[in-house]
Amino acid sequence: MSDIPAAASASPPGDGSAKRPATSPGRPRGQARTRLLAAAARRFYADGVSATGIDTITAEAGVAKMSLYNNFASKADLVMAYLDARHEEWLGLYRRRLEDVRDGRGGVLAVFDAYADHAAFAYQDGFRGCGLLNAAAELPVGHEGRDVVRRHKEEVEALLHGHLRDSLPDRPEEAGAMAEQLSFLLEGAMARAGLEGAGTRLEHARTMAADLLDRL
């Protein structure tokens, strides 16, 4: 995740280094960390993880290179922080949508709405789809970052399943099958939306999901 606006910052764990950050006078350590995370999020999303170097991130963040290593052990640590942040940001979008939900149908559509909210952000270099899947595509098989992305997608399907169980309390097998079907619909729409640079496909997917729910 889905994904989270690339311009948003996050607060993943640092490396526990005892060194003092190389920040300018009056700029606290936390501010440098926030700037680094925000810059990494923008560039990883726009240009890709592999194509984005440390120098690019520190230049965009406006901090010294040593400041990055005082907050993260390596670029790999920063990538993991980025993935964790995108997961948490999507959950934030979903939880806000869930505030007005009163039934299982509304819960399912809240998941679709959260994806549409993601696509609607004003990205610096345009919408490119799910930042988590984009990053996973660059990571080798067995990389722990791919596990982060897989768990995120599993959690999204589990949320759909939970809402469908509320709608179909006496039909658990159908609820599970539909959760998988809707997760495929959602991910397919997200992939097409990313290629097209707009959220139209997600709007269509939400309409399809609503139609399926109305037939229950």
mmCIF file of C-alpha atoms in Angstrom:
data_model
loop_
_atom_site.group_PDB
_atom_site.id
_atom_site.type_symbol
_atom_site.label_atom_id
_atom_site.label_comp_id
_atom_site.label_asym_id
_atom_site.label_seq_id
_atom_site.Cartn_x
_atom_site.Cartn_y
_atom_site.Cartn_z
ATOM 1 C CA MET A 1 0.000 0.000 0.000
ATOM 2 C CA SER A 2 -1.252 0.395 -0.819
ATOM 3 C CA ASP A 3 -0.159 2.189 -0.022
ATOM 4 C CA ILE A 4 0.581 5.949 1.289
ATOM 5 C CA PRO A 5 1.281 9.393 -0.154
ATOM 6 C CA ALA A 6 4.869 9.604 -1.212
ATOM 7 C CA ALA A 7 5.230 13.102 0.163
ATOM 8 C CA ALA A 8 4.160 12.040 3.636
ATOM 9 C CA SER A 9 6.703 11.297 6.345
ATOM 10 C CA ALA A 10 6.840 8.392 8.764
ATOM 11 C CA SER A 11 8.643 7.438 11.951
ATOM 12 C CA PRO A 12 10.310 4.023 11.555
ATOM 13 C CA PRO A 13 12.979 2.939 14.051
ATOM 14 C CA GLY A 14 16.511 4.239 13.824
ATOM 15 C CA ASP A 15 19.684 2.198 14.165
ATOM 16 C CA GLY A 16 20.417 3.068 17.804
ATOM 17 C CA SER A 17 23.685 4.766 16.896
ATOM 18 C CA ALA A 18 25.438 6.649 19.682
ATOM 19 C CA LYS A 19 26.836 9.232 17.257
ATOM 20 C CA ARG A 20 25.454 12.745 17.296
ATOM 21 C CA PRO A 21 23.658 13.810 14.102
ATOM 22 C CA ALA A 22 25.444 16.110 11.727
ATOM 23 C CA THR A 23 22.657 18.673 11.666
ATOM 24 C CA SER A 24 22.895 22.422 11.629
ATOM 25 C CA PRO A 25 22.600 24.376 14.897
ATOM 26 C CA GLY A 26 19.000 24.714 15.962
ATOM 27 C CA ARG A 27 17.792 21.718 13.938
ATOM 28 C CA PRO A 28 16.917 18.896 16.335
ATOM 29 C CA ARG A 29 17.670 15.285 15.490
ATOM 30 C CA GLY A 30 13.986 14.432 15.084
ATOM 31 C CA GLN A 31 13.538 17.102 12.425
ATOM 32 C CA ALA A 32 16.425 15.763 10.339
ATOM 33 C CA ARG A 33 14.973 12.259 10.575
ATOM 34 C CA THR A 34 11.565 13.484 9.448
ATOM 35 C CA ARG A 35 13.081 15.331 6.498
ATOM 36 C CA LEU A 36 15.072 12.263 5.452
ATOM 37 C CA LEU A 37 12.024 10.009 5.601
ATOM 38 C CA ALA A 38 9.902 12.438 3.628
ATOM 39 C CA ALA A 39 12.591 12.875 0.969
ATOM 40 C CA ALA A 40 13.129 9.113 0.699
ATOM 41 C CA ALA A 41 9.391 8.548 0.368
ATOM 42 C CA ARG A 42 9.110 11.056 -2.479
ATOM 43 C CA ARG A 43 12.088 9.744 -4.408
ATOM 44 C CA PHE A 44 11.487 6.026 -3.850
ATOM 45 C CA TYR A 45 7.927 6.433 -5.063
ATOM 46 C CA ALA A 46 8.744 8.658 -8.038
ATOM 47 C CA ASP A 47 12.026 7.127 -9.221
ATOM 48 C CA GLY A 48 12.207 3.671 -7.663
ATOM 49 C CA VAL A 49 14.226 2.232 -4.814
ATOM 50 C CA SER A 50 17.210 1.044 -6.843
ATOM 51 C CA ALA A 51 17.540 4.253 -8.863
ATOM 52 C CA THR A 52 17.554 6.498 -5.789
ATOM 53 C CA GLY A 53 20.901 6.985 -4.100
ATOM 54 C CA ILE A 54 21.792 8.297 -0.682
ATOM 55 C CA ASP A 55 23.154 11.530 -2.151
ATOM 56 C CA THR A 56 19.813 12.237 -3.836
ATOM 57 C CA ILE A 57 17.924 11.693 -0.595
ATOM 58 C CA THR A 58 20.182 13.842 1.558
ATOM 59 C CA ALA A 59 20.242 16.623 -1.047
ATOM 60 C CA GLU A 60 16.456 16.701 -1.244
ATOM 61 C CA ALA A 61 16.151 16.536 2.543
ATOM 62 C CA GLY A 62 18.645 19.382 2.932
ATOM 63 C CA VAL A 63 20.764 17.551 5.506
ATOM 64 C CA ALA A 64 24.365 16.358 5.660
ATOM 65 C CA LYS A 65 25.082 12.812 4.484
ATOM 66 C CA MET A 66 26.301 11.830 7.944
ATOM 67 C CA SER A 67 22.883 12.731 9.312
ATOM 68 C CA LEU A 68 21.357 9.858 7.371
ATOM 69 C CA TYR A 69 23.763 7.355 8.901
ATOM 70 C CA ASN A 70 23.126 8.773 12.343
ATOM 71 C CA ASN A 71 19.465 7.894 11.891
ATOM 72 C CA PHE A 72 19.662 4.738 9.755
ATOM 73 C CA ALA A 73 22.335 2.060 9.617
ATOM 74 C CA SER A 74 22.155 1.852 5.832
ATOM 75 C CA LYS A 75 20.018 2.523 2.785
ATOM 76 C CA ALA A 76 18.495 -0.925 3.340
ATOM 77 C CA ASP A 77 17.254 0.206 6.758
ATOM 78 C CA LEU A 78 15.751 3.291 5.166
ATOM 79 C CA VAL A 79 13.954 1.154 2.570
ATOM 80 C CA MET A 80 12.442 -1.009 5.320
ATOM 81 C CA ALA A 81 11.328 2.125 7.152
ATOM 82 C CA TYR A 82 9.699 3.362 3.950
ATOM 83 C CA LEU A 83 7.767 0.119 3.511
ATOM 84 C CA ASP A 84 6.587 0.115 7.130
ATOM 85 C CA ALA A 85 5.522 3.741 6.776
ATOM 86 C CA ARG A 86 3.461 3.123 3.645
ATOM 87 C CA HIS A 87 1.623 0.309 5.433
ATOM 88 C CA GLU A 88 0.821 2.529 8.419
ATOM 89 C CA GLU A 89 -0.245 5.406 6.207
ATOM 90 C CA TRP A 90 -2.715 3.214 4.332
ATOM 91 C CA LEU A 91 -4.126 1.949 7.632
ATOM 92 C CA GLY A 92 -4.637 5.578 8.625
ATOM 93 C CA LEU A 93 -6.641 6.227 5.446
ATOM 94 C CA TYR A 94 -8.723 3.102 6.069
ATOM 95 C CA ARG A 95 -9.412 3.949 9.713
ATOM 96 C CA ARG A 96 -10.617 7.413 8.780
ATOM 97 C CA ARG A 97 -12.989 5.909 6.226
ATOM 98 C CA LEU A 98 -14.171 3.406 8.815
ATOM 99 C CA GLU A 99 -15.299 6.090 11.262
ATOM 100 C CA ASP A 100 -18.700 6.490 9.583
ATOM 101 C CA VAL A 101 -19.244 2.818 8.754
ATOM 102 C CA ARG A 102 -22.201 1.065 10.341
ATOM 103 C CA ASP A 103 -22.258 -2.380 8.671
ATOM 104 C CA GLY A 104 -20.203 -4.971 6.836
ATOM 105 C CA ARG A 105 -21.034 -3.594 3.407
ATOM 106 C CA GLY A 106 -19.774 -0.184 4.412
ATOM 107 C CA GLY A 107 -16.609 -1.752 5.817
ATOM 108 C CA VAL A 108 -15.791 -3.447 2.527
ATOM 109 C CA LEU A 109 -16.314 -0.219 0.609
ATOM 110 C CA ALA A 110 -14.147 1.628 3.150
ATOM 111 C CA VAL A 111 -11.224 -0.535 2.021
ATOM 112 C CA PHE A 112 -11.839 0.457 -1.607
ATOM 113 C CA ASP A 113 -12.267 4.104 -0.595
ATOM 114 C CA ALA A 114 -8.933 4.072 1.232
ATOM 115 C CA TYR A 115 -7.210 2.939 -1.961
ATOM 116 C CA ALA A 116 -8.988 5.691 -3.896
ATOM 117 C CA ASP A 117 -7.877 8.221 -1.276
ATOM 118 C CA HIS A 118 -4.302 7.079 -1.830
ATOM 119 C CA ALA A 119 -4.616 7.649 -5.573
ATOM 120 C CA ALA A 120 -6.139 11.105 -5.086
ATOM 121 C CA PHE A 121 -3.101 12.641 -3.379
ATOM 122 C CA ALA A 122 -1.163 15.256 -5.334
ATOM 123 C CA TYR A 123 2.053 13.322 -5.889
ATOM 124 C CA GLN A 124 5.083 15.362 -6.833
ATOM 125 C CA ASP A 125 5.704 13.384 -10.030
ATOM 126 C CA GLY A 126 2.302 11.806 -10.552
ATOM 127 C CA PHE A 127 0.469 8.752 -9.267
ATOM 128 C CA ARG A 128 2.312 5.494 -9.963
ATOM 129 C CA GLY A 129 0.123 2.928 -8.242
ATOM 130 C CA CYS A 130 0.878 0.975 -5.093
ATOM 131 C CA GLY A 131 4.213 2.053 -3.667
ATOM 132 C CA LEU A 132 4.547 -1.220 -1.782
ATOM 133 C CA LEU A 133 4.120 -3.376 -4.885
ATOM 134 C CA ASN A 134 6.405 -1.083 -6.877
ATOM 135 C CA ALA A 135 9.131 -1.542 -4.284
ATOM 136 C CA ALA A 136 8.560 -5.298 -3.994
ATOM 137 C CA ALA A 137 9.064 -5.652 -7.744
ATOM 138 C CA GLU A 138 12.593 -4.299 -7.322
ATOM 139 C CA LEU A 139 13.547 -6.490 -4.373
ATOM 140 C CA PRO A 140 15.036 -9.982 -4.810
ATOM 141 C CA VAL A 141 13.176 -13.130 -3.822
ATOM 142 C CA GLY A 142 13.640 -13.762 -0.107
ATOM 143 C CA HIS A 143 14.201 -10.100 0.773
ATOM 144 C CA GLU A 144 12.515 -9.165 4.060
ATOM 145 C CA GLY A 145 10.948 -6.143 2.367
ATOM 146 C CA ARG A 146 8.883 -8.464 0.200
ATOM 147 C CA ASP A 147 7.564 -10.075 3.387
ATOM 148 C CA VAL A 148 6.426 -6.646 4.580
ATOM 149 C CA VAL A 149 4.490 -6.130 1.343
ATOM 150 C CA ARG A 150 2.989 -9.627 1.440
ATOM 151 C CA ARG A 151 1.787 -9.129 5.024
ATOM 152 C CA HIS A 152 0.228 -5.806 4.063
ATOM 153 C CA LYS A 153 -1.746 -7.396 1.235
ATOM 154 C CA GLU A 154 -2.783 -10.262 3.506
ATOM 155 C CA GLU A 155 -4.010 -7.768 6.067
ATOM 156 C CA VAL A 156 -6.090 -5.947 3.457
ATOM 157 C CA GLU A 157 -7.727 -9.239 2.440
ATOM 158 C CA ALA A 158 -8.292 -10.103 6.105
ATOM 159 C CA LEU A 159 -10.049 -6.768 6.628
ATOM 160 C CA LEU A 160 -12.314 -7.507 3.679
ATOM 161 C CA HIS A 161 -12.977 -10.973 5.082
ATOM 162 C CA GLY A 162 -13.892 -9.564 8.482
ATOM 163 C CA HIS A 163 -16.414 -7.153 7.023
ATOM 164 C CA LEU A 164 -17.901 -9.881 4.833
ATOM 165 C CA ARG A 165 -18.314 -12.155 7.839
ATOM 166 C CA ASP A 166 -20.417 -9.401 9.377
ATOM 167 C CA SER A 167 -22.598 -9.373 6.256
ATOM 168 C CA LEU A 168 -22.701 -13.162 5.887
ATOM 169 C CA PRO A 169 -22.605 -14.550 9.440
ATOM 170 C CA ASP A 170 -24.150 -17.876 8.363
ATOM 171 C CA ARG A 171 -22.097 -18.255 5.159
ATOM 172 C CA PRO A 172 -18.426 -18.330 6.237
ATOM 173 C CA GLU A 173 -17.122 -20.136 3.146
ATOM 174 C CA GLU A 174 -18.793 -17.635 0.832
ATOM 175 C CA ALA A 175 -17.371 -14.762 2.879
ATOM 176 C CA GLY A 176 -13.854 -16.133 2.480
ATOM 177 C CA ALA A 177 -14.216 -16.718 -1.245
ATOM 178 C CA MET A 178 -15.634 -13.258 -1.831
ATOM 179 C CA ALA A 179 -12.857 -11.635 0.216
ATOM 180 C CA GLU A 180 -10.302 -13.223 -2.102
ATOM 181 C CA GLN A 181 -12.299 -12.181 -5.159
ATOM 182 C CA LEU A 182 -12.584 -8.585 -3.977
ATOM 183 C CA SER A 183 -8.893 -8.412 -3.092
ATOM 184 C CA PHE A 184 -8.057 -9.504 -6.652
ATOM 185 C CA LEU A 185 -10.442 -6.876 -8.020
ATOM 186 C CA LEU A 186 -8.832 -4.225 -5.849
ATOM 187 C CA GLU A 187 -5.246 -5.118 -6.738
ATOM 188 C CA GLY A 188 -6.032 -5.355 -10.451
ATOM 189 C CA ALA A 189 -7.667 -1.943 -10.370
ATOM 190 C CA MET A 190 -4.689 -0.506 -8.497
ATOM 191 C CA ALA A 191 -2.263 -1.885 -11.071
ATOM 192 C CA ARG A 192 -4.233 -0.388 -13.963
ATOM 193 C CA ALA A 193 -4.657 2.904 -12.103
ATOM 194 C CA GLY A 194 -0.913 3.111 -11.578
ATOM 195 C CA LEU A 195 -0.229 2.548 -15.269
ATOM 196 C CA GLU A 196 -2.801 5.163 -16.249
ATOM 197 C CA GLY A 197 -1.747 7.657 -13.576
ATOM 198 C CA ALA A 198 -5.280 8.222 -12.304
ATOM 199 C CA GLY A 199 -7.749 6.692 -9.884
ATOM 200 C CA THR A 200 -10.554 6.042 -12.384
ATOM 201 C CA ARG A 201 -10.081 2.278 -12.312
ATOM 202 C CA LEU A 202 -10.416 2.312 -8.534
ATOM 203 C CA GLU A 203 -13.718 4.142 -8.812
ATOM 204 C CA HIS A 204 -14.903 1.485 -11.252
ATOM 205 C CA ALA A 205 -13.709 -1.285 -8.928
ATOM 206 C CA ARG A 206 -15.659 0.236 -6.043
ATOM 207 C CA THR A 207 -18.812 0.275 -8.164
ATOM 208 C CA MET A 208 -18.263 -3.380 -9.094
ATOM 209 C CA ALA A 209 -17.726 -4.279 -5.441
ATOM 210 C CA ALA A 210 -20.919 -2.468 -4.425
ATOM 211 C CA ASP A 211 -22.849 -4.376 -7.116
ATOM 212 C CA LEU A 212 -21.509 -7.694 -5.847
ATOM 213 C CA LEU A 213 -22.428 -6.796 -2.269
ATOM 214 C CA ASP A 214 -25.953 -5.848 -3.297
ATOM 215 C CA ARG A 215 -26.442 -9.344 -4.687
ATOM 216 C CA LEU A 216 -25.672 -11.098 -1.413
#
